[in-house]
mmCIF file with all atom_site columns, C-alpha atoms in Angstrom:
data_model
loop_
_atom_site.group_PDB
_atom_site.id
_atom_site.type_symbol
_atom_site.label_atom_id
_atom_site.label_alt_id
_atom_site.label_comp_id
_atom_site.label_asym_id
_atom_site.label_entity_id
_atom_site.label_seq_id
_atom_site.pdbx_PDB_ins_code
_atom_site.Cartn_x
_atom_site.Cartn_y
_atom_site.Cartn_z
_atom_site.occupancy
_atom_site.B_iso_or_equiv
_atom_site.pdbx_formal_charge
_atom_site.auth_seq_id
_atom_site.auth_comp_id
_atom_site.auth_asym_id
_atom_site.auth_atom_id
_atom_site.pdbx_PDB_model_num
ATOM 1   C CA . UNK A 1 1   ? 51.493  29.393  53.104  1.00 54.00 ? 1   UNK A CA 1
ATOM 2   C CA . UNK A 1 2   ? 52.478  32.509  51.435  1.00 68.00 ? 2   UNK A CA 1
ATOM 3   C CA . UNK A 1 3   ? 50.100  34.897  49.705  1.00 58.00 ? 3   UNK A CA 1
ATOM 4   C CA . UNK A 1 4   ? 51.196  34.084  46.138  1.00 69.00 ? 4   UNK A CA 1
ATOM 5   C CA . UNK A 1 5   ? 50.547  30.350  46.658  1.00 69.00 ? 5   UNK A CA 1
ATOM 6   C CA . UNK A 1 6   ? 47.141  31.155  48.147  1.00 60.00 ? 6   UNK A CA 1
ATOM 7   C CA . UNK A 1 7   ? 46.237  33.376  45.164  1.00 62.00 ? 7   UNK A CA 1
ATOM 8   C CA . UNK A 1 8   ? 47.452  30.698  42.769  1.00 71.00 ? 8   UNK A CA 1
ATOM 9   C CA . UNK A 1 9   ? 45.336  28.052  44.564  1.00 67.00 ? 9   UNK A CA 1
ATOM 10  C CA . UNK A 1 10  ? 42.290  30.340  44.456  1.00 63.00 ? 10  UNK A CA 1
ATOM 11  C CA . UNK A 1 11  ? 42.807  31.023  40.793  1.00 68.00 ? 11  UNK A CA 1
ATOM 12  C CA . UNK A 1 12  ? 43.223  27.312  40.012  1.00 71.00 ? 12  UNK A CA 1
ATOM 13  C CA . UNK A 1 13  ? 40.220  26.357  42.138  1.00 71.00 ? 13  UNK A CA 1
ATOM 14  C CA . UNK A 1 14  ? 38.130  29.142  40.668  1.00 72.00 ? 14  UNK A CA 1
ATOM 15  C CA . UNK A 1 15  ? 39.141  28.145  37.158  1.00 73.00 ? 15  UNK A CA 1
ATOM 16  C CA . UNK A 1 16  ? 38.246  24.512  37.883  1.00 76.00 ? 16  UNK A CA 1
ATOM 17  C CA . UNK A 1 17  ? 34.927  25.640  39.360  1.00 77.00 ? 17  UNK A CA 1
ATOM 18  C CA . UNK A 1 18  ? 34.124  27.748  36.288  1.00 75.00 ? 18  UNK A CA 1
ATOM 19  C CA . UNK A 1 19  ? 35.097  24.838  34.014  1.00 76.00 ? 19  UNK A CA 1
ATOM 20  C CA . UNK A 1 20  ? 32.892  22.504  36.069  1.00 78.00 ? 20  UNK A CA 1
ATOM 21  C CA . UNK A 1 21  ? 29.947  24.917  35.804  1.00 79.00 ? 21  UNK A CA 1
ATOM 22  C CA . UNK A 1 22  ? 30.473  25.276  32.056  1.00 79.00 ? 22  UNK A CA 1
ATOM 23  C CA . UNK A 1 23  ? 30.688  21.500  31.705  1.00 81.00 ? 23  UNK A CA 1
ATOM 24  C CA . UNK A 1 24  ? 27.411  21.090  33.593  1.00 83.00 ? 24  UNK A CA 1
ATOM 25  C CA . UNK A 1 25  ? 25.728  23.658  31.348  1.00 83.00 ? 25  UNK A CA 1
ATOM 26  C CA . UNK A 1 26  ? 27.162  21.928  28.277  1.00 83.00 ? 26  UNK A CA 1
ATOM 27  C CA . UNK A 1 27  ? 25.762  18.564  29.433  1.00 84.00 ? 27  UNK A CA 1
ATOM 28  C CA . UNK A 1 28  ? 22.364  20.108  30.187  1.00 83.00 ? 28  UNK A CA 1
ATOM 29  C CA . UNK A 1 29  ? 22.329  21.795  26.804  1.00 81.00 ? 29  UNK A CA 1
ATOM 30  C CA . UNK A 1 30  ? 23.344  18.540  25.081  1.00 80.00 ? 30  UNK A CA 1
ATOM 31  C CA . UNK A 1 31  ? 20.502  16.600  26.704  1.00 77.00 ? 31  UNK A CA 1
ATOM 32  C CA . UNK A 1 32  ? 18.075  19.428  26.000  1.00 76.00 ? 32  UNK A CA 1
ATOM 33  C CA . UNK A 1 33  ? 18.906  19.055  22.313  1.00 77.00 ? 33  UNK A CA 1
ATOM 34  C CA . UNK A 1 34  ? 18.647  15.257  22.420  1.00 73.00 ? 34  UNK A CA 1
ATOM 35  C CA . UNK A 1 35  ? 15.168  15.150  23.967  1.00 72.00 ? 35  UNK A CA 1
ATOM 36  C CA . UNK A 1 36  ? 13.381  16.791  20.987  1.00 73.00 ? 36  UNK A CA 1
ATOM 37  C CA . UNK A 1 37  ? 15.288  14.449  18.692  1.00 73.00 ? 37  UNK A CA 1
ATOM 38  C CA . UNK A 1 38  ? 14.106  11.475  20.714  1.00 71.00 ? 38  UNK A CA 1
ATOM 39  C CA . UNK A 1 39  ? 10.543  12.798  20.587  1.00 76.00 ? 39  UNK A CA 1
ATOM 40  C CA . UNK A 1 40  ? 10.917  13.291  16.866  1.00 79.00 ? 40  UNK A CA 1
ATOM 41  C CA . UNK A 1 41  ? 12.158  9.721   16.501  1.00 79.00 ? 41  UNK A CA 1
ATOM 42  C CA . UNK A 1 42  ? 9.226   8.456   18.586  1.00 83.00 ? 42  UNK A CA 1
ATOM 43  C CA . UNK A 1 43  ? 6.792   10.499  16.491  1.00 84.00 ? 43  UNK A CA 1
ATOM 44  C CA . UNK A 1 44  ? 8.343   9.121   13.305  1.00 84.00 ? 44  UNK A CA 1
ATOM 45  C CA . UNK A 1 45  ? 8.020   5.598   14.644  1.00 86.00 ? 45  UNK A CA 1
ATOM 46  C CA . UNK A 1 46  ? 4.354   6.232   15.455  1.00 88.00 ? 46  UNK A CA 1
ATOM 47  C CA . UNK A 1 47  ? 3.818   7.685   11.985  1.00 87.00 ? 47  UNK A CA 1
ATOM 48  C CA . UNK A 1 48  ? 5.574   4.687   10.451  1.00 87.00 ? 48  UNK A CA 1
ATOM 49  C CA . UNK A 1 49  ? 3.391   2.329   12.477  1.00 90.00 ? 49  UNK A CA 1
ATOM 50  C CA . UNK A 1 50  ? 0.245   4.164   11.345  1.00 92.00 ? 50  UNK A CA 1
ATOM 51  C CA . UNK A 1 51  ? 1.487   4.187   7.743   1.00 90.00 ? 51  UNK A CA 1
ATOM 52  C CA . UNK A 1 52  ? 2.233   0.460   7.947   1.00 90.00 ? 52  UNK A CA 1
ATOM 53  C CA . UNK A 1 53  ? -1.237  -0.218  9.338   1.00 91.00 ? 53  UNK A CA 1
ATOM 54  C CA . UNK A 1 54  ? -2.832  1.759   6.508   1.00 91.00 ? 54  UNK A CA 1
ATOM 55  C CA . UNK A 1 55  ? -0.646  -0.037  3.963   1.00 91.00 ? 55  UNK A CA 1
ATOM 56  C CA . UNK A 1 56  ? -1.643  -3.409  5.418   1.00 91.00 ? 56  UNK A CA 1
ATOM 57  C CA . UNK A 1 57  ? -5.319  -2.416  5.181   1.00 92.00 ? 57  UNK A CA 1
ATOM 58  C CA . UNK A 1 58  ? -4.852  -1.302  1.554   1.00 91.00 ? 58  UNK A CA 1
ATOM 59  C CA . UNK A 1 59  ? -3.109  -4.573  0.718   1.00 91.00 ? 59  UNK A CA 1
ATOM 60  C CA . UNK A 1 60  ? -5.923  -6.505  2.397   1.00 92.00 ? 60  UNK A CA 1
ATOM 61  C CA . UNK A 1 61  ? -8.553  -4.544  0.467   1.00 90.00 ? 61  UNK A CA 1
ATOM 62  C CA . UNK A 1 62  ? -6.664  -5.007  -2.806  1.00 89.00 ? 62  UNK A CA 1
ATOM 63  C CA . UNK A 1 63  ? -6.355  -8.726  -2.155  1.00 90.00 ? 63  UNK A CA 1
ATOM 64  C CA . UNK A 1 64  ? -10.077 -8.947  -1.456  1.00 89.00 ? 64  UNK A CA 1
ATOM 65  C CA . UNK A 1 65  ? -10.840 -6.914  -4.583  1.00 89.00 ? 65  UNK A CA 1
ATOM 66  C CA . UNK A 1 66  ? -8.612  -9.172  -6.684  1.00 88.00 ? 66  UNK A CA 1
ATOM 67  C CA . UNK A 1 67  ? -10.377 -12.240 -5.287  1.00 87.00 ? 67  UNK A CA 1
ATOM 68  C CA . UNK A 1 68  ? -13.733 -10.627 -6.077  1.00 85.00 ? 68  UNK A CA 1
ATOM 69  C CA . UNK A 1 69  ? -12.554 -9.834  -9.614  1.00 86.00 ? 69  UNK A CA 1
ATOM 70  C CA . UNK A 1 70  ? -11.368 -13.419 -10.061 1.00 85.00 ? 70  UNK A CA 1
ATOM 71  C CA . UNK A 1 71  ? -14.777 -14.645 -8.917  1.00 83.00 ? 71  UNK A CA 1
ATOM 72  C CA . UNK A 1 72  ? -16.419 -12.105 -11.210 1.00 85.00 ? 72  UNK A CA 1
ATOM 73  C CA . UNK A 1 73  ? -14.202 -13.261 -14.065 1.00 84.00 ? 73  UNK A CA 1
ATOM 74  C CA . UNK A 1 74  ? -15.330 -16.827 -13.385 1.00 85.00 ? 74  UNK A CA 1
ATOM 75  C CA . UNK A 1 75  ? -18.947 -15.630 -13.580 1.00 86.00 ? 75  UNK A CA 1
ATOM 76  C CA . UNK A 1 76  ? -18.237 -13.782 -16.832 1.00 87.00 ? 76  UNK A CA 1
ATOM 77  C CA . UNK A 1 77  ? -16.522 -16.847 -18.273 1.00 88.00 ? 77  UNK A CA 1
ATOM 78  C CA . UNK A 1 78  ? -19.524 -18.987 -17.349 1.00 89.00 ? 78  UNK A CA 1
ATOM 79  C CA . UNK A 1 79  ? -21.884 -16.445 -18.907 1.00 89.00 ? 79  UNK A CA 1
ATOM 80  C CA . UNK A 1 80  ? -19.772 -16.414 -22.084 1.00 90.00 ? 80  UNK A CA 1
ATOM 81  C CA . UNK A 1 81  ? -19.876 -20.212 -22.201 1.00 90.00 ? 81  UNK A CA 1
ATOM 82  C CA . UNK A 1 82  ? -23.659 -20.074 -21.929 1.00 92.00 ? 82  UNK A CA 1
ATOM 83  C CA . UNK A 1 83  ? -23.870 -17.425 -24.659 1.00 92.00 ? 83  UNK A CA 1
ATOM 84  C CA . UNK A 1 84  ? -21.549 -19.487 -26.844 1.00 91.00 ? 84  UNK A CA 1
ATOM 85  C CA . UNK A 1 85  ? -23.686 -22.577 -26.309 1.00 92.00 ? 85  UNK A CA 1
ATOM 86  C CA . UNK A 1 86  ? -26.807 -20.601 -27.210 1.00 92.00 ? 86  UNK A CA 1
ATOM 87  C CA . UNK A 1 87  ? -25.099 -19.188 -30.315 1.00 91.00 ? 87  UNK A CA 1
ATOM 88  C CA . UNK A 1 88  ? -24.091 -22.696 -31.385 1.00 90.00 ? 88  UNK A CA 1
ATOM 89  C CA . UNK A 1 89  ? -27.694 -23.808 -30.928 1.00 90.00 ? 89  UNK A CA 1
ATOM 90  C CA . UNK A 1 90  ? -28.936 -20.798 -32.932 1.00 90.00 ? 90  UNK A CA 1
ATOM 91  C CA . UNK A 1 91  ? -26.429 -21.474 -35.721 1.00 90.00 ? 91  UNK A CA 1
ATOM 92  C CA . UNK A 1 92  ? -27.524 -25.103 -35.886 1.00 89.00 ? 92  UNK A CA 1
ATOM 93  C CA . UNK A 1 93  ? -31.162 -24.001 -36.008 1.00 89.00 ? 93  UNK A CA 1
ATOM 94  C CA . UNK A 1 94  ? -30.345 -21.474 -38.754 1.00 89.00 ? 94  UNK A CA 1
ATOM 95  C CA . UNK A 1 95  ? -28.426 -24.149 -40.679 1.00 88.00 ? 95  UNK A CA 1
ATOM 96  C CA . UNK A 1 96  ? -31.453 -26.431 -40.442 1.00 88.00 ? 96  UNK A CA 1
ATOM 97  C CA . UNK A 1 97  ? -33.756 -23.616 -41.542 1.00 87.00 ? 97  UNK A CA 1
ATOM 98  C CA . UNK A 1 98  ? -31.452 -22.697 -44.434 1.00 86.00 ? 98  UNK A CA 1
ATOM 99  C CA . UNK A 1 99  ? -31.233 -26.334 -45.475 1.00 86.00 ? 99  UNK A CA 1
ATOM 100 C CA . UNK A 1 100 ? -35.032 -26.491 -45.398 1.00 85.00 ? 100 UNK A CA 1
ATOM 101 C CA . UNK A 1 101 ? -35.272 -23.333 -47.519 1.00 84.00 ? 101 UNK A CA 1
ATOM 102 C CA . UNK A 1 102 ? -32.760 -24.667 -50.027 1.00 82.00 ? 102 UNK A CA 1
ATOM 103 C CA . UNK A 1 103 ? -34.544 -28.001 -50.116 1.00 79.00 ? 103 UNK A CA 1
ATOM 104 C CA . UNK A 1 104 ? -37.869 -26.239 -50.829 1.00 77.00 ? 104 UNK A CA 1
ATOM 105 C CA . UNK A 1 105 ? -36.207 -24.205 -53.578 1.00 72.00 ? 105 UNK A CA 1
ATOM 106 C CA . UNK A 1 106 ? -34.655 -27.298 -55.146 1.00 71.00 ? 106 UNK A CA 1
ATOM 107 C CA . UNK A 1 107 ? -38.009 -29.077 -55.079 1.00 69.00 ? 107 UNK A CA 1
ATOM 108 C CA . UNK A 1 108 ? -39.720 -26.060 -56.552 1.00 64.00 ? 108 UNK A CA 1
ATOM 109 C CA . UNK A 1 109 ? -41.620 -25.091 -53.477 1.00 56.00 ? 109 UNK A CA 1
ATOM 110 C CA . UNK A 1 110 ? -44.743 -23.021 -53.471 1.00 59.00 ? 110 UNK A CA 1
ATOM 111 C CA . UNK A 1 111 ? -43.060 -19.667 -53.493 1.00 57.00 ? 111 UNK A CA 1
ATOM 112 C CA . UNK A 1 112 ? -39.782 -20.628 -55.120 1.00 52.00 ? 112 UNK A CA 1
ATOM 113 C CA . UNK A 1 113 ? -37.275 -18.569 -53.264 1.00 50.00 ? 113 UNK A CA 1
#
């Protein structure tokens, strides 16, 4: 082998070695950048899971509150029915009293209203 071929082989081998080293560093750097992204994705998934759990709890509480309000509305409706019944009874009593007063007036009662 002559000297020029040996130098050319050394240059080619050295160039390939340098390229291989640079490729290894590039791969290491690529994976070093990916790992924080993966951690960030994992953190986001954890945050999403926590957010979903909180949302589910809020929905559950709202559903319970709506059921309580519906029950409360039923109680209010029942109370209004009772009040309405009492008002009807009072109106009937007043009508009877008014009829009695008018009857006394027509008959010329003691005080003559």
